[in-house]
Coordinates of C-alpha atoms in Angstrom, one line a residue:
Chain A
S28 CA -94.6 79.9 9.5
A29 CA -97.7 78.5 6.5
V30 CA -97.1 76.7 3.5
I31 CA -98.1 78.8 0.6
S32 CA -98.4 76.4 -2.6
Q33 CA -99.8 78.2 -5.6
K34 CA -100.1 76.9 -9.3
P35 CA -99.5 77.7 -11.9
S36 CA -96.0 79.0 -11.2
R37 CA -96.0 80.6 -14.4
D38 CA -98.2 80.7 -17.6
I39 CA -97.6 82.2 -21.0
C40 CA -101.4 83.4 -22.1
Q41 CA -103.1 84.5 -25.7
R42 CA -105.3 87.6 -24.9
G43 CA -109.2 87.2 -24.7
T44 CA -108.6 83.9 -22.5
S45 CA -109.2 82.8 -19.4
L46 CA -106.4 81.5 -16.4
T47 CA -107.4 80.3 -13.3
I48 CA -104.5 80.2 -10.4
Q49 CA -104.4 77.3 -7.7
C50 CA -103.6 78.7 -3.8
Q51 CA -103.6 75.9 -1.0
V52 CA -102.3 76.2 2.4
D53 CA -100.8 73.5 4.5
S54 CA -103.4 75.1 7.7
Q55 CA -107.0 76.0 7.7
V56 CA -107.3 80.3 7.8
T57 CA -109.5 82.1 7.6
M58 CA -109.1 84.7 5.6
M59 CA -107.0 84.4 2.5
F60 CA -105.6 87.5 -0.1
W61 CA -104.6 88.0 -3.6
Y62 CA -102.3 90.3 -4.4
R63 CA -100.8 91.9 -8.0
Q64 CA -97.9 93.1 -8.7
Q65 CA -97.7 94.2 -12.0
P66 CA -93.8 95.0 -13.8
G67 CA -92.0 97.4 -11.6
Q68 CA -94.5 98.7 -9.7
S69 CA -95.7 97.6 -5.7
L70 CA -97.9 94.6 -4.8
T71 CA -101.5 95.6 -4.5
L72 CA -104.3 94.1 -2.9
I73 CA -107.2 92.7 -5.3
A74 CA -109.2 91.0 -2.7
T75 CA -110.2 88.8 0.6
A76 CA -111.4 85.8 0.2
N77 CA -113.8 84.6 3.3
Q78 CA -114.7 80.5 2.6
G79 CA -118.4 80.7 2.9
S80 CA -119.4 83.9 1.6
E81 CA -118.0 86.2 -1.3
A82 CA -114.5 88.0 -1.8
T83 CA -114.8 91.8 -0.8
Y84 CA -112.7 93.5 -3.2
E85 CA -110.6 96.5 -3.7
S86 CA -111.0 99.4 -5.2
G87 CA -110.4 99.2 -8.9
F88 CA -110.9 95.4 -9.5
V89 CA -114.3 93.3 -9.9
I90 CA -115.3 90.2 -9.6
D91 CA -116.1 89.5 -13.1
K92 CA -112.8 90.1 -14.2
F93 CA -110.9 88.0 -11.1
P94 CA -114.0 85.9 -9.8
I95 CA -112.5 83.9 -6.9
S96 CA -113.7 80.6 -5.2
R97 CA -112.9 79.5 -1.6
P98 CA -114.4 76.2 -1.4
N99 CA -113.0 74.9 2.2
L100 CA -110.4 76.7 4.7
T101 CA -107.4 75.9 2.9
F102 CA -107.5 76.7 -0.6
S103 CA -108.6 79.3 -3.3
T104 CA -108.3 80.3 -6.7
L105 CA -108.6 83.4 -9.2
T106 CA -109.3 83.8 -11.9
V107 CA -108.2 86.1 -14.7
S108 CA -110.4 86.2 -17.3
N109 CA -110.6 87.8 -20.6
M110 CA -106.8 88.4 -20.6
S111 CA -105.0 91.7 -21.5
P112 CA -101.4 92.2 -22.1
E113 CA -102.0 94.4 -19.0
D114 CA -102.6 91.7 -17.0
S115 CA -99.1 90.5 -17.7
S116 CA -98.7 90.5 -13.4
I117 CA -97.3 88.3 -11.0
Y118 CA -100.2 86.7 -9.2
L119 CA -99.6 86.3 -5.0
C120 CA -101.7 84.4 -2.9
S121 CA -101.2 85.6 1.2
V122 CA -102.6 84.6 4.7
G123 CA -102.1 86.7 7.9
R124 CA -101.1 85.9 11.5
S125 CA -103.9 88.5 12.9
Y126 CA -102.6 89.5 15.9
T127 CA -99.4 90.8 14.2
G128 CA -100.4 91.7 10.8
E129 CA -97.6 89.6 8.9
L130 CA -98.5 88.6 5.6
F131 CA -97.2 85.3 4.4
F132 CA -97.3 84.9 1.0
G133 CA -97.0 81.7 -2.2
E134 CA -93.9 82.1 -4.5
G135 CA -96.5 83.9 -7.1
S136 CA -98.1 82.9 -10.3
R137 CA -96.1 85.2 -13.2
L138 CA -98.4 85.3 -15.9
T139 CA -97.0 86.9 -20.1
V140 CA -100.3 88.0 -22.0
L141 CA -99.6 88.0 -25.5
Chain B
D9 CA -101.7 108.0 -5.5
Q10 CA -98.7 106.1 -3.9
Q11 CA -98.7 105.8 -0.2
V12 CA -95.8 104.2 0.8
K13 CA -92.7 105.2 -1.1
Q14 CA -89.2 104.2 -2.0
N15 CA -87.7 106.3 -3.5
S16 CA -84.3 104.6 -4.0
P17 CA -84.7 102.3 -6.5
S18 CA -81.6 100.4 -6.2
L19 CA -78.5 100.3 -3.2
S20 CA -75.4 99.0 -3.6
V21 CA -73.2 98.2 -0.6
Q22 CA -69.5 96.6 0.6
E23 CA -70.2 92.8 2.1
G24 CA -69.6 94.3 6.4
R25 CA -70.7 96.9 6.2
I26 CA -74.3 99.4 7.0
S27 CA -77.1 98.8 4.5
I28 CA -79.8 101.7 4.7
L29 CA -83.2 101.2 3.2
N30 CA -86.1 104.5 3.5
C31 CA -89.0 103.9 3.6
D32 CA -91.4 107.5 3.7
Y33 CA -95.4 107.2 3.6
T34 CA -98.0 110.1 3.1
N35 CA -101.0 108.3 4.8
S36 CA -101.6 109.6 8.9
M37 CA -103.3 106.5 9.6
F38 CA -100.9 103.9 8.9
D39 CA -100.1 102.4 12.7
Y40 CA -98.5 98.9 11.6
F41 CA -95.2 98.5 9.4
L42 CA -93.0 95.7 7.9
W43 CA -90.4 94.8 5.7
Y44 CA -90.2 92.2 3.2
K45 CA -87.5 91.1 1.3
K46 CA -88.2 88.8 -2.4
Y47 CA -85.6 86.8 -3.9
P48 CA -86.5 86.2 -7.9
A49 CA -89.1 83.4 -8.5
E50 CA -90.0 83.9 -5.1
G51 CA -92.3 84.9 -3.3
P52 CA -92.1 88.1 -0.3
T53 CA -91.0 86.8 3.2
F54 CA -91.5 88.7 6.2
L55 CA -88.5 90.5 7.8
I56 CA -89.5 93.0 10.9
S57 CA -92.1 94.9 11.8
I58 CA -92.4 98.0 14.0
S59 CA -95.8 99.0 15.8
S60 CA -96.5 103.1 15.7
I61 CA -95.8 103.0 19.6
K62 CA -93.0 102.3 19.0
D63 CA -89.4 104.0 17.1
K64 CA -87.5 101.5 16.8
N65 CA -87.7 97.3 16.7
E66 CA -84.2 94.7 16.5
D67 CA -84.0 91.1 15.3
G68 CA -80.4 90.2 15.1
R69 CA -78.5 91.9 12.5
F70 CA -82.1 94.0 11.1
T71 CA -83.2 97.4 13.1
V72 CA -86.5 98.9 12.2
F73 CA -87.0 102.7 13.1
L74 CA -89.8 104.7 12.8
N75 CA -89.9 108.4 12.7
K76 CA -93.8 109.6 13.2
S77 CA -93.4 113.3 12.9
A78 CA -91.3 112.9 9.5
K79 CA -93.6 109.8 8.5
H80 CA -90.2 107.6 7.6
L81 CA -89.0 104.6 8.0
S82 CA -85.8 103.2 7.6
L83 CA -84.3 99.2 7.7
H84 CA -80.9 99.2 8.9
I85 CA -79.0 95.8 8.2
V86 CA -75.5 95.6 9.8
P87 CA -73.4 93.8 9.4
S88 CA -74.7 93.5 5.4
Q89 CA -74.0 90.0 4.1
P90 CA -74.0 88.6 0.1
G91 CA -77.1 86.5 0.8
D92 CA -79.0 89.4 1.7
S93 CA -79.0 90.9 -1.8
A94 CA -82.5 91.3 -3.1
V95 CA -85.8 92.8 -3.1
Y96 CA -86.6 94.7 -0.5
F97 CA -90.0 95.8 0.1
C98 CA -91.6 98.7 3.0
A99 CA -95.4 97.7 3.6
A100 CA -97.9 99.7 6.0
S101 CA -101.2 98.6 7.5
E102 CA -103.8 101.1 9.5
G103 CA -106.2 100.2 11.7
L104 CA -104.4 96.8 12.7
R105 CA -104.3 97.6 16.4
A106 CA -107.4 98.6 17.3
G107 CA -108.1 95.6 15.4
G108 CA -109.8 97.0 12.3
T109 CA -111.3 95.8 9.1
S110 CA -108.0 96.4 7.2
Y111 CA -106.7 92.7 8.2
G112 CA -105.1 91.0 5.4
K113 CA -104.6 94.7 3.6
L114 CA -101.3 96.2 3.1
T115 CA -100.2 99.0 1.2
F116 CA -96.6 98.5 -0.5
G117 CA -93.8 100.6 -1.3
Q118 CA -92.1 100.1 -5.3
G119 CA -89.1 97.8 -3.4
T120 CA -85.7 98.7 -3.7
I121 CA -83.2 96.3 -5.1
L122 CA -79.9 95.7 -2.7
T123 CA -76.7 94.2 -4.1
V124 CA -74.0 93.3 -1.2
H125 CA -70.6 93.0 -2.8
P126 CA -68.3 90.1 -1.4

């Protein structure tokens, strides 16, 4: 299994500001995935981050709101831009095993927007 | 449109008894199903999975059953232990078995809080 570290683990943010979440993996991976879990909701895929190319966003998520960087095979960042209270969620970074489909998740970054 | 549903928000079980967590899905293209466990302040941890070509997969105390005609799967934990108390998520993927492009995209249910009492 992969060891995935996320920073920050939690933060309280003001409306209108932006926050960048970092994700570090202990091994090189081609694809990294960013998920969101809103309060009381299921996990939802935001985007897939490939090293060397632009991230692929799921329906309902756009690059201007959630810009992603993938500078190398072990690191990625997700920025939540111009935050509103509706962005209060747990944001999770994950990597997977292509032959089994299982994903390994980081511990998550809990954001509260006031 | 919730394609994966866990209709029981919570389940309470006595230690040593069986825990049965249920999950229903609507998308007939799903061909791989997974269960995750999540403790507070931690990310979800993979538990067990099943391909759509099977109807049962067992791993120690955990067994997952798949009923494709009913679009239903369940996770059985026997015997249940207090350390099993957590939130359990059902998840599904489509096209994975065929090496499709949906790798990494899991559709999750809303979770069931399992409490195992000593």
